[in-house]
Amino acid sequence: MALADLLAQKEWDRPIFKRLPSNDTGEAPGHQGGVVIPKDLRPFFPGLTGTTSADNPTLDHRITAELFDGAHFLGMASTRYQFQTWGGTRSPESRLTDELGPLRNRAKAGDVLLIQRAIDELDRYRLILVRQGTSDFAYTSKAVGSRKWGSLGNDLPLSDPELRRAEKEQGDREEEPFQLFDLDPRTSETTGLRVARSVAFRQKVYEIYRGRCSVCSSGIKTPSGTSELDAAHIVPRGKAGADDARNGLALCKTHHWAFDRGLFSITPKRLVTVPAVVRAIQLNDKLAALNNQPIVESVDDRLRAHSSALEWHVQNVLLR
Ligand SMILES: [Zn+2]
């Protein structure tokens, strides 16, 4: 696969880069292992919470990293994003550290490290080493120019401040009476804000359904805490459905797929309904068994799926 195709995969946010100095590569023995993250790039990493002190000078966050040499996959790493205050004796520093040997040992000063974050999984990153002398380097250098770090294209990826803003907007909306449609056409919204809104919606829905599917109550997650669950819009975004938890349901991938295709819906009595035309298909026996079963509700009563959204789904999406 060409590097450009790898970078364009839609599950991944827009890339940022850093041109590696020798301190970041395996060339400088004795230097504390890791890749220093410049201050300008910190907003694109998890916001670290907590306080540091002389006794406890670092904050860190475990992230999963997929390591690449160009478009060639090297392996997975469990790495740390760390903020080190040095107890106030030096300027604070952020770095990625742990398990980066396969990249650092290949890297030479002047190579470029591309960094991409998974849109659906904020603790998952791709670290792509682009080595000097490769065709990928020629391609990357055009976008990098003489900069030491920054965004590879014109657009910045999702940032922590944007995410906080989207969470606040959604929280404010959820304090108001429910609106079935989002009348703001949002034609001018940036890609970053669109991603931030979608992430804020997913996180809220995940939280209020405690990570379980609203219809089958299944929930699977990885040891690092990533969930398989989707936050489904009842009135889809494409039909101007709002990013409001009351327009949402937590659904496993299977039930999300079936819900969006109208293979089942939720009645005003908050029961799963599977139409006869769907139940008649023998392969659908597991889905048919859920017919007339109550849904798993949000733990926050104020944010239960709104009856007007459920009615809209029955009227407009459910097969008959
Ligand atoms: Zn399910």
mmCIF file of C-alpha atoms and ligand atoms in Angstrom:
data_model
loop_
_atom_site.group_PDB
_atom_site.id
_atom_site.type_symbol
_atom_site.label_atom_id
_atom_site.label_comp_id
_atom_site.label_asym_id
_atom_site.label_seq_id
_atom_site.Cartn_x
_atom_site.Cartn_y
_atom_site.Cartn_z
ATOM 1 C CA MET A 1 0.000 0.000 0.000
ATOM 2 C CA ALA A 2 1.228 3.494 -0.760
ATOM 3 C CA LEU A 3 1.774 5.832 2.177
ATOM 4 C CA ALA A 4 -0.779 8.319 0.823
ATOM 5 C CA ASP A 5 -3.483 5.607 0.855
ATOM 6 C CA LEU A 6 -2.537 4.549 4.373
ATOM 7 C CA LEU A 7 -2.822 8.140 5.617
ATOM 8 C CA ALA A 8 -6.180 8.648 3.929
ATOM 9 C CA GLN A 9 -7.963 5.752 5.675
ATOM 10 C CA LYS A 10 -11.103 7.217 7.136
ATOM 11 C CA GLU A 11 -10.788 5.690 10.606
ATOM 12 C CA TRP A 12 -7.734 7.875 11.146
ATOM 13 C CA ASP A 13 -7.566 11.591 11.839
ATOM 14 C CA ARG A 14 -5.387 13.964 9.823
ATOM 15 C CA PRO A 15 -1.673 13.422 10.376
ATOM 16 C CA ILE A 16 0.760 15.598 12.282
ATOM 17 C CA PHE A 17 4.513 15.218 11.947
ATOM 18 C CA LYS A 18 7.801 15.804 13.656
ATOM 19 C CA ARG A 19 11.178 15.843 11.980
ATOM 20 C CA LEU A 20 13.303 13.730 14.315
ATOM 21 C CA PRO A 21 16.413 15.209 15.911
ATOM 22 C CA SER A 22 19.138 12.772 17.052
ATOM 23 C CA ASN A 23 17.839 12.896 20.642
ATOM 24 C CA ASP A 24 14.670 11.158 19.474
ATOM 25 C CA THR A 25 16.373 8.358 17.546
ATOM 26 C CA GLY A 26 18.432 5.405 18.713
ATOM 27 C CA GLU A 27 21.577 7.303 17.705
ATOM 28 C CA ALA A 28 22.052 9.081 21.009
ATOM 29 C CA PRO A 29 22.806 6.368 23.589
ATOM 30 C CA GLY A 30 22.234 7.346 27.171
ATOM 31 C CA HIS A 31 19.547 9.854 26.270
ATOM 32 C CA GLN A 32 16.277 9.163 28.043
ATOM 33 C CA GLY A 33 14.310 6.954 25.633
ATOM 34 C CA GLY A 34 11.421 8.462 23.794
ATOM 35 C CA VAL A 35 10.217 10.975 21.284
ATOM 36 C CA VAL A 36 9.789 14.495 22.612
ATOM 37 C CA ILE A 37 6.406 16.010 21.715
ATOM 38 C CA PRO A 38 6.731 19.760 21.068
ATOM 39 C CA LYS A 39 4.385 22.033 23.000
ATOM 40 C CA ASP A 40 2.473 22.932 19.803
ATOM 41 C CA LEU A 41 1.538 19.280 19.301
ATOM 42 C CA ARG A 42 0.367 18.604 22.868
ATOM 43 C CA PRO A 43 -3.300 19.492 22.133
ATOM 44 C CA PHE A 44 -3.443 16.456 19.827
ATOM 45 C CA PHE A 45 -2.619 14.042 22.630
ATOM 46 C CA PRO A 46 -4.843 13.033 25.571
ATOM 47 C CA GLY A 47 -5.321 15.846 28.057
ATOM 48 C CA LEU A 48 -3.476 14.746 31.170
ATOM 49 C CA THR A 49 -5.300 15.339 34.398
ATOM 50 C CA GLY A 50 -3.856 15.528 37.877
ATOM 51 C CA THR A 51 -1.141 17.621 39.458
ATOM 52 C CA THR A 52 2.580 17.169 39.666
ATOM 53 C CA SER A 53 4.888 17.894 42.584
ATOM 54 C CA ALA A 54 8.561 17.457 43.388
ATOM 55 C CA ASP A 55 7.780 13.943 44.656
ATOM 56 C CA ASN A 56 5.530 13.115 41.743
ATOM 57 C CA PRO A 57 6.954 15.014 38.750
ATOM 58 C CA THR A 58 5.232 13.118 35.897
ATOM 59 C CA LEU A 59 1.727 12.558 34.573
ATOM 60 C CA ASP A 60 1.176 9.886 32.017
ATOM 61 C CA HIS A 61 -1.363 8.147 29.892
ATOM 62 C CA ARG A 62 -1.047 4.696 28.357
ATOM 63 C CA ILE A 63 -1.709 4.584 24.628
ATOM 64 C CA THR A 64 -1.737 1.826 22.036
ATOM 65 C CA ALA A 65 0.495 2.539 19.059
ATOM 66 C CA GLU A 66 0.709 0.836 15.685
ATOM 67 C CA LEU A 67 4.287 1.199 14.467
ATOM 68 C CA PHE A 68 5.062 1.551 10.769
ATOM 69 C CA ASP A 69 8.198 1.932 8.661
ATOM 70 C CA GLY A 70 6.709 3.797 5.704
ATOM 71 C CA ALA A 71 3.575 1.852 4.800
ATOM 72 C CA HIS A 72 5.073 -1.351 6.230
ATOM 73 C CA PHE A 73 3.510 -2.437 9.528
ATOM 74 C CA LEU A 74 6.104 -3.321 12.184
ATOM 75 C CA GLY A 75 3.919 -4.228 15.145
ATOM 76 C CA MET A 76 1.887 -2.938 18.071
ATOM 77 C CA ALA A 77 3.315 -1.147 21.065
ATOM 78 C CA SER A 78 1.881 -0.202 24.415
ATOM 79 C CA THR A 79 3.484 3.162 24.908
ATOM 80 C CA ARG A 80 3.073 6.084 27.274
ATOM 81 C CA TYR A 81 2.367 9.727 26.667
ATOM 82 C CA GLN A 82 4.146 11.449 29.510
ATOM 83 C CA PHE A 83 4.342 14.975 30.871
ATOM 84 C CA GLN A 84 7.491 15.507 32.935
ATOM 85 C CA THR A 85 7.944 18.639 35.044
ATOM 86 C CA TRP A 86 11.395 17.709 36.341
ATOM 87 C CA GLY A 87 10.275 18.995 39.734
ATOM 88 C CA GLY A 88 10.545 22.542 38.397
ATOM 89 C CA THR A 89 14.303 22.330 37.716
ATOM 90 C CA ARG A 90 13.927 22.381 33.895
ATOM 91 C CA SER A 91 11.183 23.341 31.435
ATOM 92 C CA PRO A 92 8.415 20.743 31.352
ATOM 93 C CA GLU A 93 8.591 18.210 28.557
ATOM 94 C CA SER A 94 6.095 15.849 26.921
ATOM 95 C CA ARG A 95 7.265 12.651 25.345
ATOM 96 C CA LEU A 96 6.198 9.314 23.993
ATOM 97 C CA THR A 97 8.117 6.603 25.724
ATOM 98 C CA ASP A 98 8.214 2.762 26.123
ATOM 99 C CA GLU A 99 8.284 0.075 23.459
ATOM 100 C CA LEU A 100 9.325 2.410 20.645
ATOM 101 C CA GLY A 101 12.607 0.557 19.983
ATOM 102 C CA PRO A 102 11.557 -0.852 16.592
ATOM 103 C CA LEU A 103 11.083 2.725 15.334
ATOM 104 C CA ARG A 104 13.934 4.432 17.146
ATOM 105 C CA ASN A 105 16.451 1.812 16.077
ATOM 106 C CA ARG A 106 15.598 2.383 12.423
ATOM 107 C CA ALA A 107 15.439 6.163 12.638
ATOM 108 C CA LYS A 108 18.198 8.620 11.743
ATOM 109 C CA ALA A 109 18.253 12.324 12.548
ATOM 110 C CA GLY A 110 16.308 14.155 9.852
ATOM 111 C CA ASP A 111 13.748 11.389 9.265
ATOM 112 C CA VAL A 112 10.102 12.332 9.680
ATOM 113 C CA LEU A 113 7.710 10.751 12.157
ATOM 114 C CA LEU A 114 4.048 10.945 11.139
ATOM 115 C CA ILE A 115 1.490 10.662 13.924
ATOM 116 C CA GLN A 116 -2.178 9.799 13.395
ATOM 117 C CA ARG A 117 -4.879 9.281 15.982
ATOM 118 C CA ALA A 118 -7.779 6.865 15.571
ATOM 119 C CA ILE A 119 -11.048 8.803 15.329
ATOM 120 C CA ASP A 120 -13.062 6.126 17.130
ATOM 121 C CA GLU A 121 -10.455 5.355 19.720
ATOM 122 C CA LEU A 122 -8.687 8.352 21.192
ATOM 123 C CA ASP A 123 -6.022 6.307 22.974
ATOM 124 C CA ARG A 124 -4.892 4.635 19.771
ATOM 125 C CA TYR A 125 -2.228 6.153 17.515
ATOM 126 C CA ARG A 126 -0.244 5.256 14.446
ATOM 127 C CA LEU A 127 3.441 6.193 14.432
ATOM 128 C CA ILE A 128 4.851 6.095 10.917
ATOM 129 C CA LEU A 129 8.571 6.514 10.358
ATOM 130 C CA VAL A 130 9.394 8.044 6.978
ATOM 131 C CA ARG A 131 13.086 7.521 6.305
ATOM 132 C CA GLN A 132 15.286 9.772 4.197
ATOM 133 C CA GLY A 133 16.066 8.378 0.772
ATOM 134 C CA THR A 134 12.726 6.580 0.343
ATOM 135 C CA SER A 135 10.069 7.604 -2.165
ATOM 136 C CA ASP A 136 7.712 8.163 0.776
ATOM 137 C CA PHE A 137 10.193 10.701 2.120
ATOM 138 C CA ALA A 138 10.148 12.639 -1.140
ATOM 139 C CA TYR A 139 6.342 12.671 -1.009
ATOM 140 C CA THR A 140 6.258 13.690 2.658
ATOM 141 C CA SER A 141 8.947 16.365 2.312
ATOM 142 C CA LYS A 142 6.777 18.376 -0.069
ATOM 143 C CA ALA A 143 4.141 18.744 2.631
ATOM 144 C CA VAL A 144 6.642 19.215 5.461
ATOM 145 C CA GLY A 145 8.792 21.864 3.774
ATOM 146 C CA SER A 146 11.261 23.442 6.167
ATOM 147 C CA ARG A 147 9.060 23.012 9.260
ATOM 148 C CA LYS A 148 10.230 20.937 12.238
ATOM 149 C CA TRP A 149 6.727 19.880 13.247
ATOM 150 C CA GLY A 150 3.095 20.674 12.555
ATOM 151 C CA SER A 151 0.186 19.284 10.573
ATOM 152 C CA LEU A 152 0.957 17.497 7.344
ATOM 153 C CA GLY A 153 -1.972 18.980 5.411
ATOM 154 C CA ASN A 154 -3.896 22.220 5.790
ATOM 155 C CA ASP A 155 -6.247 20.857 8.436
ATOM 156 C CA LEU A 156 -5.407 20.225 12.062
ATOM 157 C CA PRO A 157 -6.626 17.006 13.677
ATOM 158 C CA LEU A 158 -9.033 16.887 16.613
ATOM 159 C CA SER A 159 -7.638 18.839 19.549
ATOM 160 C CA ASP A 160 -8.382 18.587 23.221
ATOM 161 C CA PRO A 161 -9.799 22.159 23.438
ATOM 162 C CA GLU A 162 -12.187 21.429 20.539
ATOM 163 C CA LEU A 163 -13.352 18.266 22.244
ATOM 164 C CA ARG A 164 -13.996 20.136 25.518
ATOM 165 C CA ARG A 165 -15.986 22.761 23.582
ATOM 166 C CA ALA A 166 -18.100 20.100 21.828
ATOM 167 C CA GLU A 167 -18.802 18.357 25.153
ATOM 168 C CA LYS A 168 -19.948 21.626 26.666
ATOM 169 C CA GLU A 169 -22.197 22.452 23.702
ATOM 170 C CA GLN A 170 -23.802 19.035 23.858
ATOM 171 C CA GLY A 171 -24.266 19.260 27.635
ATOM 172 C CA ASP A 172 -25.926 22.684 27.245
ATOM 173 C CA ARG A 173 -28.258 21.331 24.539
ATOM 174 C CA GLU A 174 -29.272 18.424 26.764
ATOM 175 C CA GLU A 175 -30.417 20.884 29.424
ATOM 176 C CA GLU A 176 -32.962 22.297 26.947
ATOM 177 C CA PRO A 177 -36.240 20.701 25.764
ATOM 178 C CA PHE A 178 -35.494 17.998 23.201
ATOM 179 C CA GLN A 179 -35.379 19.049 19.530
ATOM 180 C CA LEU A 180 -35.865 16.222 17.049
ATOM 181 C CA PHE A 181 -33.882 17.998 14.355
ATOM 182 C CA ASP A 182 -30.782 20.091 14.548
ATOM 183 C CA LEU A 183 -31.785 23.197 12.635
ATOM 184 C CA ASP A 184 -28.283 24.599 12.511
ATOM 185 C CA PRO A 185 -27.095 23.521 9.047
ATOM 186 C CA ARG A 186 -23.469 23.712 10.211
ATOM 187 C CA THR A 187 -22.261 24.344 6.702
ATOM 188 C CA SER A 188 -19.345 26.316 8.024
ATOM 189 C CA GLU A 189 -18.190 23.855 10.658
ATOM 190 C CA THR A 190 -14.588 22.715 10.421
ATOM 191 C CA THR A 191 -13.647 19.053 10.116
ATOM 192 C CA GLY A 192 -12.125 19.286 13.584
ATOM 193 C CA LEU A 193 -15.364 20.458 15.125
ATOM 194 C CA ARG A 194 -17.369 17.795 13.301
ATOM 195 C CA VAL A 195 -15.040 15.092 14.648
ATOM 196 C CA ALA A 196 -15.147 16.660 18.122
ATOM 197 C CA ARG A 197 -18.967 16.607 18.138
ATOM 198 C CA SER A 198 -19.077 13.016 17.065
ATOM 199 C CA VAL A 199 -16.539 11.978 19.711
ATOM 200 C CA ALA A 200 -18.390 13.907 22.445
ATOM 201 C CA PHE A 201 -21.678 12.215 21.445
ATOM 202 C CA ARG A 202 -20.132 8.749 21.485
ATOM 203 C CA GLN A 203 -18.464 9.248 24.858
ATOM 204 C CA LYS A 204 -21.671 10.492 26.472
ATOM 205 C CA VAL A 205 -23.779 7.642 25.096
ATOM 206 C CA TYR A 206 -21.182 5.082 26.135
ATOM 207 C CA GLU A 207 -21.162 6.490 29.657
ATOM 208 C CA ILE A 208 -24.929 6.591 30.207
ATOM 209 C CA TYR A 209 -25.419 3.047 28.920
ATOM 210 C CA ARG A 210 -22.417 1.815 30.912
ATOM 211 C CA GLY A 211 -20.853 0.360 27.779
ATOM 212 C CA ARG A 212 -23.673 -2.097 27.044
ATOM 213 C CA CYS A 213 -25.890 -2.540 23.992
ATOM 214 C CA SER A 214 -29.408 -1.182 24.645
ATOM 215 C CA VAL A 215 -31.050 -4.219 23.082
ATOM 216 C CA CYS A 216 -28.847 -7.249 23.862
ATOM 217 C CA SER A 217 -26.786 -5.804 26.771
ATOM 218 C CA SER A 218 -23.574 -7.216 25.353
ATOM 219 C CA GLY A 219 -20.411 -5.175 25.822
ATOM 220 C CA ILE A 220 -16.878 -6.045 24.799
ATOM 221 C CA LYS A 221 -13.763 -4.043 25.499
ATOM 222 C CA THR A 222 -10.034 -4.397 25.143
ATOM 223 C CA PRO A 223 -7.640 -4.530 28.133
ATOM 224 C CA SER A 224 -6.749 -0.901 27.372
ATOM 225 C CA GLY A 225 -10.415 0.049 27.764
ATOM 226 C CA THR A 226 -11.578 0.496 24.181
ATOM 227 C CA SER A 227 -15.167 -0.562 23.558
ATOM 228 C CA GLU A 228 -16.693 -2.221 20.520
ATOM 229 C CA LEU A 229 -19.954 -0.387 21.181
ATOM 230 C CA ASP A 230 -21.369 2.224 18.802
ATOM 231 C CA ALA A 231 -23.303 5.340 19.725
ATOM 232 C CA ALA A 232 -26.168 5.210 17.237
ATOM 233 C CA HIS A 233 -28.167 8.284 16.260
ATOM 234 C CA ILE A 234 -31.888 7.423 16.239
ATOM 235 C CA VAL A 235 -32.596 10.197 13.731
ATOM 236 C CA PRO A 236 -29.373 9.914 11.699
ATOM 237 C CA ARG A 237 -26.957 12.832 11.330
ATOM 238 C CA GLY A 238 -27.628 12.694 7.597
ATOM 239 C CA LYS A 239 -31.322 13.481 8.328
ATOM 240 C CA ALA A 240 -30.340 16.381 10.611
ATOM 241 C CA GLY A 241 -30.637 14.321 13.797
ATOM 242 C CA ALA A 242 -29.017 16.105 16.712
ATOM 243 C CA ASP A 243 -25.883 15.175 18.633
ATOM 244 C CA ASP A 244 -27.957 14.896 21.799
ATOM 245 C CA ALA A 245 -27.872 11.808 24.028
ATOM 246 C CA ARG A 246 -31.707 11.713 23.837
ATOM 247 C CA ASN A 247 -31.291 11.060 20.100
ATOM 248 C CA GLY A 248 -28.917 8.208 20.867
ATOM 249 C CA LEU A 249 -28.788 4.545 21.746
ATOM 250 C CA ALA A 250 -25.761 2.454 22.648
ATOM 251 C CA LEU A 251 -25.740 -0.459 20.220
ATOM 252 C CA CYS A 252 -23.309 -3.284 19.500
ATOM 253 C CA LYS A 253 -22.080 -3.344 15.894
ATOM 254 C CA THR A 254 -24.597 -6.026 14.878
ATOM 255 C CA HIS A 255 -27.604 -4.236 16.317
ATOM 256 C CA HIS A 256 -26.457 -0.848 15.025
ATOM 257 C CA TRP A 257 -26.312 -2.305 11.522
ATOM 258 C CA ALA A 258 -29.782 -3.826 11.891
ATOM 259 C CA PHE A 259 -31.292 -0.679 13.477
ATOM 260 C CA ASP A 260 -30.070 1.610 10.680
ATOM 261 C CA ARG A 261 -31.623 -0.755 8.128
ATOM 262 C CA GLY A 262 -34.968 -0.880 9.919
ATOM 263 C CA LEU A 263 -34.740 -4.577 10.842
ATOM 264 C CA PHE A 264 -36.014 -3.590 14.267
ATOM 265 C CA SER A 265 -37.101 -0.496 16.152
ATOM 266 C CA ILE A 266 -38.251 0.529 19.635
ATOM 267 C CA THR A 267 -41.966 1.079 20.370
ATOM 268 C CA PRO A 268 -43.462 3.885 22.506
ATOM 269 C CA LYS A 269 -43.652 1.287 25.313
ATOM 270 C CA ARG A 270 -39.882 0.977 24.954
ATOM 271 C CA LEU A 271 -39.969 -2.580 23.698
ATOM 272 C CA VAL A 272 -37.897 -3.953 20.842
ATOM 273 C CA THR A 273 -40.089 -4.603 17.813
ATOM 274 C CA VAL A 274 -38.998 -6.887 14.984
ATOM 275 C CA PRO A 275 -41.459 -6.825 12.073
ATOM 276 C CA ALA A 276 -42.952 -10.074 10.762
ATOM 277 C CA VAL A 277 -41.183 -9.700 7.416
ATOM 278 C CA VAL A 278 -37.833 -9.816 9.237
ATOM 279 C CA ARG A 279 -38.818 -12.549 11.695
ATOM 280 C CA ALA A 280 -39.906 -14.705 8.771
ATOM 281 C CA ILE A 281 -36.270 -15.122 7.707
ATOM 282 C CA GLN A 282 -34.896 -18.182 9.482
ATOM 283 C CA LEU A 283 -31.370 -16.733 9.719
ATOM 284 C CA ASN A 284 -32.773 -13.868 11.831
ATOM 285 C CA ASP A 285 -33.815 -16.137 14.714
ATOM 286 C CA LYS A 286 -31.525 -14.438 17.259
ATOM 287 C CA LEU A 287 -32.916 -11.010 16.377
ATOM 288 C CA ALA A 288 -36.491 -12.345 16.338
ATOM 289 C CA ALA A 289 -36.011 -13.622 19.905
ATOM 290 C CA LEU A 290 -35.642 -9.988 21.057
ATOM 291 C CA ASN A 291 -39.111 -9.052 19.790
ATOM 292 C CA ASN A 292 -41.181 -7.428 22.586
ATOM 293 C CA GLN A 293 -38.255 -7.413 25.027
ATOM 294 C CA PRO A 294 -37.705 -4.187 27.046
ATOM 295 C CA ILE A 295 -34.629 -2.150 26.134
ATOM 296 C CA VAL A 296 -31.744 -1.449 28.505
ATOM 297 C CA GLU A 297 -32.250 2.183 29.549
ATOM 298 C CA SER A 298 -29.763 4.986 30.155
ATOM 299 C CA VAL A 299 -28.668 5.190 33.801
ATOM 300 C CA ASP A 300 -29.423 8.922 33.576
ATOM 301 C CA ASP A 301 -33.238 9.182 33.380
ATOM 302 C CA ARG A 302 -33.131 12.663 31.834
ATOM 303 C CA LEU A 303 -31.142 11.342 28.893
ATOM 304 C CA ARG A 304 -33.252 8.309 27.957
ATOM 305 C CA ALA A 305 -33.907 7.878 24.243
ATOM 306 C CA HIS A 306 -36.649 10.430 23.528
ATOM 307 C CA SER A 307 -40.072 9.067 22.540
ATOM 308 C CA SER A 308 -40.334 11.488 19.597
ATOM 309 C CA ALA A 309 -37.040 10.188 18.196
ATOM 310 C CA LEU A 310 -38.170 6.570 18.630
ATOM 311 C CA GLU A 311 -41.503 7.371 16.942
ATOM 312 C CA TRP A 312 -39.643 8.983 14.037
ATOM 313 C CA HIS A 313 -37.596 5.786 13.618
ATOM 314 C CA VAL A 314 -40.698 3.566 13.646
ATOM 315 C CA GLN A 315 -42.406 5.807 11.060
ATOM 316 C CA ASN A 316 -39.448 6.386 8.771
ATOM 317 C CA VAL A 317 -36.991 3.529 9.059
ATOM 318 C CA LEU A 318 -38.703 0.372 10.352
ATOM 319 C CA LEU A 319 -39.445 -2.167 7.610
ATOM 320 C CA ARG A 320 -43.007 -3.411 7.219
HETATM 321 ZN ZN ZN B 1 -26.557 -5.780 20.674
#
